[in-house]
Amino acid sequence: MFGLIGHLTSLQHAQAVARDLGYPEYATRGLDFWCSAPPQIFDPIQVTSITGQQIEGRYVESCFLPEMLAAKRIKAATRKIVNAMAHAQKHGIDITALGGFSSIVFENFHLSQIQRVRNVTLEFERFTTGNTHTAYVICQQVVAAAETLSINLSDATVAVCGATGDIGSAVCRWLSARTNIKELLLIARNRERLCLLQAELGGGVPMTLDHALPKADIVVWVASMTKGVGVDPARLKRPCLMIDGGYPKNLDQHFNYDGVHILKGGIVEHSLDIDWRIMNIVNMDVPNRQIFACFAESMLLEFEQWHTNFSWGRNQISLEKMDLIGQSSRRHGFRPLLDLNAAPLVA
Ligand code: NDP
């Protein structure tokens, strides 16, 4: 059985969907109440591969909210993640994806040191960040959407915002090794880590977001921002392709400007319907077909019976593993979302 640990994008979002989630009493409550909400497990989810194989899984809502990090409610945030993991394990789930901020909180606050949650000893091999599949999907989106927009990669400058992160570094590695892009701009706040990445890649130019945006033909957004940032479209090149891979989405506005094309990044479409409520709750355009690539990774690991933490730790995603999960993704009927100018996910 596969599992998906997820969370909502904001307190406002959580209040709006509290009833659907099974927390009606929290619909009018503030952050304090959400800090004390227990994890919730949802009805069985059946997924059918295009090979005909069927698997079953569960969605686990952790009740983590990005505001917990912004408000420095770190203890609450970390408790949410380990409690959800223990809940998934107690329900016999073999492989569970840590969606959105779950894996970021796990890594940044060294939660691998917490092995026991009440009477459950966490078995980390039952969990995956899902980041290898997410990075694979984003890279495919860059190539396919550039072609649709007639952006020639050999003439293109690509900026990766969140370049030193787990997903961002994998995207940079893949773009450097597998494409002939003209220039790669590396964006993050920590300069030292940018220089280390540049040395590993043997190229790429560290740059601030402000300096990079006017130069970029393609911007990949994979920063761990708790809120989206506003971008002045007047400063962007035309055409400009923006692949918004963050969760919550890193761009905070709907773009409707000639020549600026937005693609929801790190999202796949399945070839067959999936009968579940949760993708409605996170406002997917086609909720029965579209899914975060990290969640799809746990489905793939279940289809393949690879019950192992396929994506784990930080900045260790190899091109070989991206190829492997990519083959599995195609084999079971997932394809990267390619609907340009799809509105960003909103609360
Ligand atoms: P990491 O924590 O590993 O990396 C985050 C990166 O963002 C780092 O390079 C960090 O560098 C950078 N960053 C953070 N804040 C800023 C800022 N204000 N300006 C510029 N750079 C910034 O995160 P992941 O790679 O695991 O995840 C990245 C994003 O992808 C998250 O939003 C996550 O929720 C989302 N995600 C999406 C999935 C999907 O299926 N679509 C699946 C999993 C994650 P520095 O701190 O030096 O600035």
Coordinates of C-alpha atoms and ligand atoms in Angstrom, one line a residue:
M1 CA 0.0 0.0 0.0
F2 CA 1.2 3.5 -0.8
G3 CA 0.7 6.7 1.2
L4 CA 0.8 10.4 0.7
I5 CA 1.5 12.9 3.5
G6 CA 0.3 16.3 2.5
H7 CA -0.7 19.7 3.9
L8 CA -2.6 22.7 2.8
T9 CA -1.1 25.9 1.4
S10 CA -2.1 28.4 4.2
L11 CA -4.3 28.9 7.2
Q12 CA -6.9 30.6 5.0
H13 CA -6.9 27.6 2.7
A14 CA -7.2 25.2 5.7
Q15 CA -10.2 27.1 7.2
A16 CA -11.9 27.1 3.8
V17 CA -11.6 23.3 3.3
A18 CA -11.9 22.3 7.0
R19 CA -15.3 20.7 6.5
D20 CA -14.2 18.6 3.5
L21 CA -11.2 17.5 5.4
G22 CA -13.2 16.3 8.4
Y23 CA -12.3 19.1 10.8
P24 CA -15.6 21.2 10.8
E25 CA -14.8 22.6 14.2
Y26 CA -11.6 24.2 12.9
A27 CA -13.2 26.2 10.1
T28 CA -13.2 29.4 12.1
R29 CA -10.2 28.7 14.3
G30 CA -6.8 30.3 14.2
L31 CA -3.3 28.9 14.0
D32 CA -3.2 27.7 17.6
F33 CA -6.0 25.2 16.9
W34 CA -4.4 23.9 13.8
C35 CA -1.2 23.5 15.8
S36 CA -3.1 21.0 18.0
A37 CA -5.0 19.1 15.2
P38 CA -4.1 15.4 14.9
P39 CA -3.2 13.8 11.6
Q40 CA -6.1 12.5 9.6
I41 CA -6.2 9.5 7.3
F42 CA -8.5 9.4 4.3
D43 CA -10.5 6.8 2.5
P44 CA -8.7 4.2 0.3
I45 CA -7.5 5.4 -3.0
Q46 CA -7.4 3.0 -6.0
V47 CA -5.0 3.7 -8.8
T48 CA -4.9 1.7 -12.0
S49 CA -1.8 1.7 -14.2
I50 CA -2.1 1.6 -18.0
T51 CA -0.6 -1.9 -17.7
G52 CA -3.8 -2.9 -15.9
Q53 CA -2.1 -3.3 -12.5
Q54 CA -4.1 -1.9 -9.5
I55 CA -2.8 -0.5 -6.3
E56 CA -4.3 0.9 -3.1
G57 CA -3.2 3.8 -1.0
R58 CA -4.2 6.4 1.6
Y59 CA -3.8 10.2 1.9
V60 CA -2.6 11.4 5.3
E61 CA -3.3 15.1 6.1
S62 CA -0.6 16.2 8.6
C63 CA -2.3 19.5 9.5
F64 CA 1.0 21.3 9.0
L65 CA 0.6 24.8 7.7
P66 CA 3.4 27.0 6.2
E67 CA 2.5 29.8 8.7
M68 CA 3.9 27.5 11.5
L69 CA 7.4 28.1 10.1
A70 CA 6.8 31.9 9.5
A71 CA 5.4 32.2 13.1
K72 CA 8.4 30.2 14.4
R73 CA 6.1 27.5 15.7
I74 CA 8.8 25.0 15.0
K75 CA 7.9 22.5 17.6
A76 CA 4.4 22.3 16.3
A77 CA 5.7 22.0 12.7
T78 CA 8.0 19.2 13.5
R79 CA 5.5 17.3 15.6
K80 CA 3.0 17.5 12.7
I81 CA 5.5 15.7 10.4
V82 CA 6.6 12.9 12.7
N83 CA 3.1 12.3 13.9
A84 CA 1.8 12.0 10.3
M85 CA 4.7 9.6 9.6
A86 CA 3.9 7.5 12.6
H87 CA 0.2 7.5 11.7
A88 CA 1.1 6.3 8.1
Q89 CA 3.3 3.5 9.5
K90 CA 0.8 2.4 12.1
H91 CA -1.8 2.0 9.3
G92 CA 0.6 -0.5 7.5
I93 CA 1.5 1.8 4.6
D94 CA 4.6 0.4 2.9
I95 CA 5.8 3.5 1.1
T96 CA 4.8 7.1 1.8
A97 CA 5.7 10.3 0.0
L98 CA 6.5 13.4 2.2
G99 CA 4.8 16.1 0.1
G100 CA 5.3 19.9 0.0
F101 CA 7.1 21.1 3.1
S102 CA 7.1 17.7 4.9
S103 CA 10.5 16.6 3.6
I104 CA 11.9 20.1 4.0
V105 CA 10.9 20.3 7.7
F106 CA 12.2 16.7 8.1
E107 CA 15.6 17.6 6.7
N108 CA 16.0 21.1 8.1
F109 CA 15.1 20.2 11.6
H110 CA 17.1 16.9 11.6
L111 CA 14.0 14.8 12.3
S112 CA 15.9 11.6 11.5
Q113 CA 17.1 11.9 15.1
I114 CA 13.6 11.3 16.3
Q115 CA 13.1 7.6 15.9
R116 CA 10.3 7.0 18.3
V117 CA 6.9 8.6 18.3
R118 CA 4.9 7.3 21.3
N119 CA 4.8 3.5 20.7
V120 CA 6.0 3.6 17.0
T121 CA 9.6 3.3 16.0
L122 CA 9.8 5.1 12.7
E123 CA 11.2 3.0 9.9
F124 CA 12.6 5.6 7.5
E125 CA 12.9 3.2 4.6
R126 CA 9.1 3.4 4.4
F127 CA 9.3 7.0 3.3
T128 CA 10.4 8.9 0.2
T129 CA 10.6 12.7 -0.4
G130 CA 9.4 12.1 -4.0
N131 CA 11.9 14.7 -5.2
T132 CA 13.5 12.5 -7.8
H133 CA 10.3 12.2 -9.7
T134 CA 9.5 15.9 -9.2
A135 CA 12.9 16.9 -10.6
Y136 CA 12.5 14.5 -13.6
V137 CA 9.0 16.0 -14.3
I138 CA 10.2 19.6 -14.1
C139 CA 13.1 18.9 -16.5
Q140 CA 10.7 17.3 -19.0
Q141 CA 8.4 20.3 -18.7
V142 CA 11.3 22.7 -19.4
V143 CA 12.2 20.8 -22.7
A144 CA 8.6 20.3 -23.9
A145 CA 7.3 23.7 -23.1
A146 CA 10.3 25.4 -24.6
E147 CA 9.7 23.6 -27.8
T148 CA 6.0 24.6 -27.8
L149 CA 7.0 28.2 -27.4
S150 CA 9.7 27.9 -30.0
I151 CA 12.4 28.8 -27.4
N152 CA 15.5 27.2 -28.7
L153 CA 17.4 25.8 -25.8
S154 CA 20.8 26.4 -27.3
D155 CA 20.0 30.1 -27.4
A156 CA 18.3 30.1 -24.0
T157 CA 19.2 31.4 -20.6
V158 CA 17.6 29.3 -17.8
A159 CA 17.4 30.6 -14.2
V160 CA 16.7 28.2 -11.4
C161 CA 15.3 29.9 -8.3
G162 CA 16.1 27.5 -5.4
A163 CA 19.1 26.1 -7.3
T164 CA 20.9 24.7 -4.2
G165 CA 17.9 22.8 -2.9
D166 CA 17.2 19.1 -3.4
I167 CA 15.0 19.5 -6.4
G168 CA 16.8 22.6 -7.8
S169 CA 20.2 21.0 -7.7
A170 CA 18.9 17.9 -9.5
V171 CA 17.3 20.1 -12.2
C172 CA 20.6 22.0 -12.6
R173 CA 22.5 18.8 -12.8
W174 CA 20.2 17.4 -15.5
L175 CA 20.0 20.7 -17.5
S176 CA 23.8 20.9 -17.5
A177 CA 24.4 17.3 -18.5
R178 CA 21.5 16.6 -20.8
T179 CA 20.8 19.8 -22.7
N180 CA 22.8 22.4 -24.6
I181 CA 21.3 25.5 -22.9
K182 CA 23.3 28.7 -23.5
E183 CA 23.5 29.8 -19.9
L184 CA 22.4 28.6 -16.4
L185 CA 21.7 31.1 -13.7
L186 CA 21.8 29.8 -10.1
I187 CA 19.6 31.6 -7.6
A188 CA 19.4 31.1 -3.8
R189 CA 20.3 33.2 -0.8
N190 CA 23.3 31.3 0.6
R191 CA 26.3 32.3 -1.5
E192 CA 28.6 29.6 -0.2
R193 CA 26.2 26.8 -1.3
L194 CA 25.8 28.5 -4.7
C195 CA 29.6 28.4 -5.2
L196 CA 29.7 24.7 -4.2
L197 CA 27.0 23.9 -6.7
Q198 CA 28.8 25.9 -9.4
A199 CA 31.9 23.9 -8.7
E200 CA 30.0 20.6 -8.8
L201 CA 28.4 21.5 -12.1
G202 CA 31.5 23.0 -13.6
G203 CA 29.4 25.9 -14.7
G204 CA 26.4 28.1 -14.0
V205 CA 26.4 31.7 -12.7
P206 CA 25.3 32.5 -9.2
M207 CA 23.0 35.5 -9.3
T208 CA 20.3 37.3 -7.3
L209 CA 16.7 37.0 -8.4
D210 CA 16.6 40.7 -9.3
H211 CA 19.5 40.4 -11.6
A212 CA 18.5 37.1 -13.1
L213 CA 14.9 37.7 -14.0
P214 CA 15.5 40.2 -16.9
K215 CA 18.0 37.9 -18.5
A216 CA 16.1 34.6 -18.4
D217 CA 14.1 33.0 -21.2
I218 CA 13.0 30.3 -18.8
V219 CA 12.7 30.5 -15.0
V220 CA 12.3 27.4 -12.9
W221 CA 10.8 28.2 -9.5
V222 CA 11.7 25.6 -6.8
A223 CA 12.4 27.7 -3.8
S224 CA 11.1 26.7 -0.3
M225 CA 9.2 29.9 0.1
T226 CA 6.3 29.8 2.5
K227 CA 4.5 32.5 0.4
G228 CA 4.7 33.4 -3.2
V229 CA 6.6 36.4 -4.5
G230 CA 5.3 39.1 -6.8
V231 CA 7.1 39.6 -10.1
D232 CA 7.0 42.7 -12.2
P233 CA 6.1 41.4 -15.7
A234 CA 7.6 44.5 -17.3
R235 CA 11.1 43.3 -16.3
L236 CA 10.7 39.9 -18.0
K237 CA 11.9 38.9 -21.5
R238 CA 9.3 38.0 -24.1
P239 CA 8.6 35.2 -24.5
C240 CA 9.4 34.0 -21.0
L241 CA 8.5 30.6 -19.7
M242 CA 8.0 30.3 -15.9
I243 CA 7.8 26.8 -14.5
D244 CA 6.3 27.2 -11.0
G245 CA 7.3 24.1 -9.1
G246 CA 7.0 25.3 -5.5
Y247 CA 4.3 24.3 -3.0
P248 CA 2.7 26.7 -2.1
K249 CA 3.3 28.0 -5.6
N250 CA 6.3 30.4 -5.6
L251 CA 4.5 33.0 -7.8
D252 CA 1.8 34.9 -6.0
Q253 CA -0.3 36.2 -8.9
H254 CA -2.2 35.1 -11.9
F255 CA -0.2 36.2 -15.0
N256 CA -2.1 37.3 -18.0
Y257 CA 0.6 39.2 -20.0
D258 CA 1.4 38.7 -23.6
G259 CA 4.5 36.6 -24.0
V260 CA 4.7 35.5 -20.3
H261 CA 3.8 31.8 -20.1
I262 CA 3.2 30.0 -16.8
L263 CA 3.3 26.3 -16.3
K264 CA 2.4 24.5 -13.0
G265 CA 5.7 22.7 -12.3
G266 CA 6.2 19.2 -10.8
I267 CA 2.7 18.0 -11.7
V268 CA 1.8 15.0 -13.7
E269 CA -1.4 13.8 -15.4
H270 CA -2.4 10.2 -15.1
S271 CA -4.0 8.5 -18.2
L272 CA -6.8 7.1 -16.1
D273 CA -9.1 8.7 -13.5
I274 CA -8.2 8.4 -9.9
D275 CA -11.2 8.4 -7.5
W276 CA -10.3 10.7 -4.6
R277 CA -11.2 14.0 -3.0
I278 CA -7.9 15.4 -2.1
M279 CA -6.8 16.9 -5.5
N280 CA -10.1 18.9 -5.4
I281 CA -9.1 20.3 -2.1
V282 CA -5.8 21.6 -3.4
N283 CA -7.5 23.1 -6.5
M284 CA -6.1 21.0 -9.3
D285 CA -7.7 21.9 -12.6
V286 CA -8.5 18.3 -13.4
P287 CA -8.6 16.7 -9.9
N288 CA -9.2 13.1 -11.1
R289 CA -6.1 13.1 -13.3
Q290 CA -3.6 15.6 -12.0
I291 CA -1.3 15.0 -9.1
F292 CA 1.9 16.3 -7.5
A293 CA 4.9 14.4 -8.9
C294 CA 6.2 13.6 -5.4
F295 CA 2.9 11.8 -4.6
A296 CA 3.1 10.0 -7.9
E297 CA 6.5 8.8 -6.8
S298 CA 5.1 6.7 -4.0
M299 CA 2.5 5.2 -6.4
L300 CA 5.3 4.3 -8.8
L301 CA 7.3 2.7 -6.0
E302 CA 4.2 0.7 -5.0
F303 CA 3.6 -0.4 -8.7
E304 CA 7.2 -1.5 -9.0
Q305 CA 7.2 -3.0 -5.4
W306 CA 10.3 -0.9 -4.7
H307 CA 9.6 -0.5 -1.0
T308 CA 12.5 1.7 -0.3
N309 CA 13.3 5.4 0.4
F310 CA 14.1 6.0 -3.2
S311 CA 14.5 9.8 -2.7
W312 CA 16.1 10.6 0.7
G313 CA 18.6 13.0 2.2
R314 CA 19.6 16.2 0.5
N315 CA 21.2 17.0 -2.9
Q316 CA 21.9 13.3 -3.8
I317 CA 19.5 12.9 -6.7
S318 CA 21.5 11.3 -9.5
L319 CA 20.7 11.4 -13.3
E320 CA 20.5 7.6 -13.2
K321 CA 17.7 7.7 -10.6
M322 CA 15.9 10.4 -12.6
D323 CA 16.0 8.1 -15.6
L324 CA 14.8 5.1 -13.7
I325 CA 11.8 6.9 -12.1
G326 CA 11.1 8.5 -15.5
Q327 CA 10.9 5.1 -17.2
S328 CA 8.5 3.9 -14.4
S329 CA 6.4 7.0 -14.7
R330 CA 5.9 6.5 -18.5
R331 CA 5.3 2.8 -18.0
H332 CA 2.4 3.3 -15.7
G333 CA 0.7 6.1 -17.6
F334 CA 1.9 9.4 -16.0
R335 CA 2.9 12.4 -18.2
P336 CA 4.2 15.8 -17.2
L337 CA 1.5 18.5 -17.2
L338 CA 2.0 20.8 -20.3
D339 CA -1.0 23.2 -20.1
L340 CA 0.7 26.6 -20.4
N341 CA -0.8 29.5 -18.6
A342 CA -2.7 27.3 -16.2
A343 CA -3.5 29.5 -13.2
P344 CA -1.3 29.0 -10.1
L345 CA -2.7 27.0 -7.3
V346 CA -4.5 29.3 -5.0
A347 CA -5.9 29.0 -1.5
Ligands
NDP1 P1 15.0 22.6 -0.3 O1 14.7 23.1 1.1 O2 15.9 21.5 -0.5 O3 15.6 23.8 -1.2 C1 15.0 25.1 -1.2 C2 15.8 26.0 -2.1 O4 15.2 27.3 -2.1 C3 17.3 26.3 -1.6 O5 18.1 26.5 -2.7 C4 17.1 27.6 -0.8 O6 18.4 28.2 -0.7 C5 16.1 28.3 -1.8 N1 15.4 29.4 -1.2 C6 14.6 29.5 -0.1 N2 14.1 30.7 0.1 C7 14.5 31.4 -0.9 C8 14.3 32.8 -1.3 N3 13.6 33.6 -0.5 N4 14.9 33.3 -2.4 C9 15.7 32.5 -3.2 N5 15.9 31.2 -2.9 C10 15.3 30.7 -1.7 O7 13.5 22.4 -1.0 P2 13.1 21.2 -2.0 O8 14.0 21.2 -3.2 O9 12.8 20.0 -1.3 O10 11.6 21.8 -2.5 C11 11.6 23.0 -3.2 C12 10.1 23.4 -3.5 O11 9.4 22.4 -4.2 C13 9.3 23.6 -2.2 O12 8.4 24.7 -2.4 C14 8.5 22.4 -2.1 O13 7.3 22.5 -1.3 C15 8.2 22.1 -3.5 N6 7.9 20.6 -3.8 C16 7.0 20.4 -4.9 C17 6.7 19.1 -5.2 C18 5.8 18.7 -6.3 O14 5.4 17.5 -6.3 N7 5.4 19.6 -7.2 C19 7.3 18.0 -4.4 C20 8.2 18.4 -3.3 C21 8.4 19.7 -3.1 P3 18.7 29.4 0.4 O15 18.1 28.9 1.7 O16 20.2 29.5 0.3 O17 18.0 30.6 -0.2

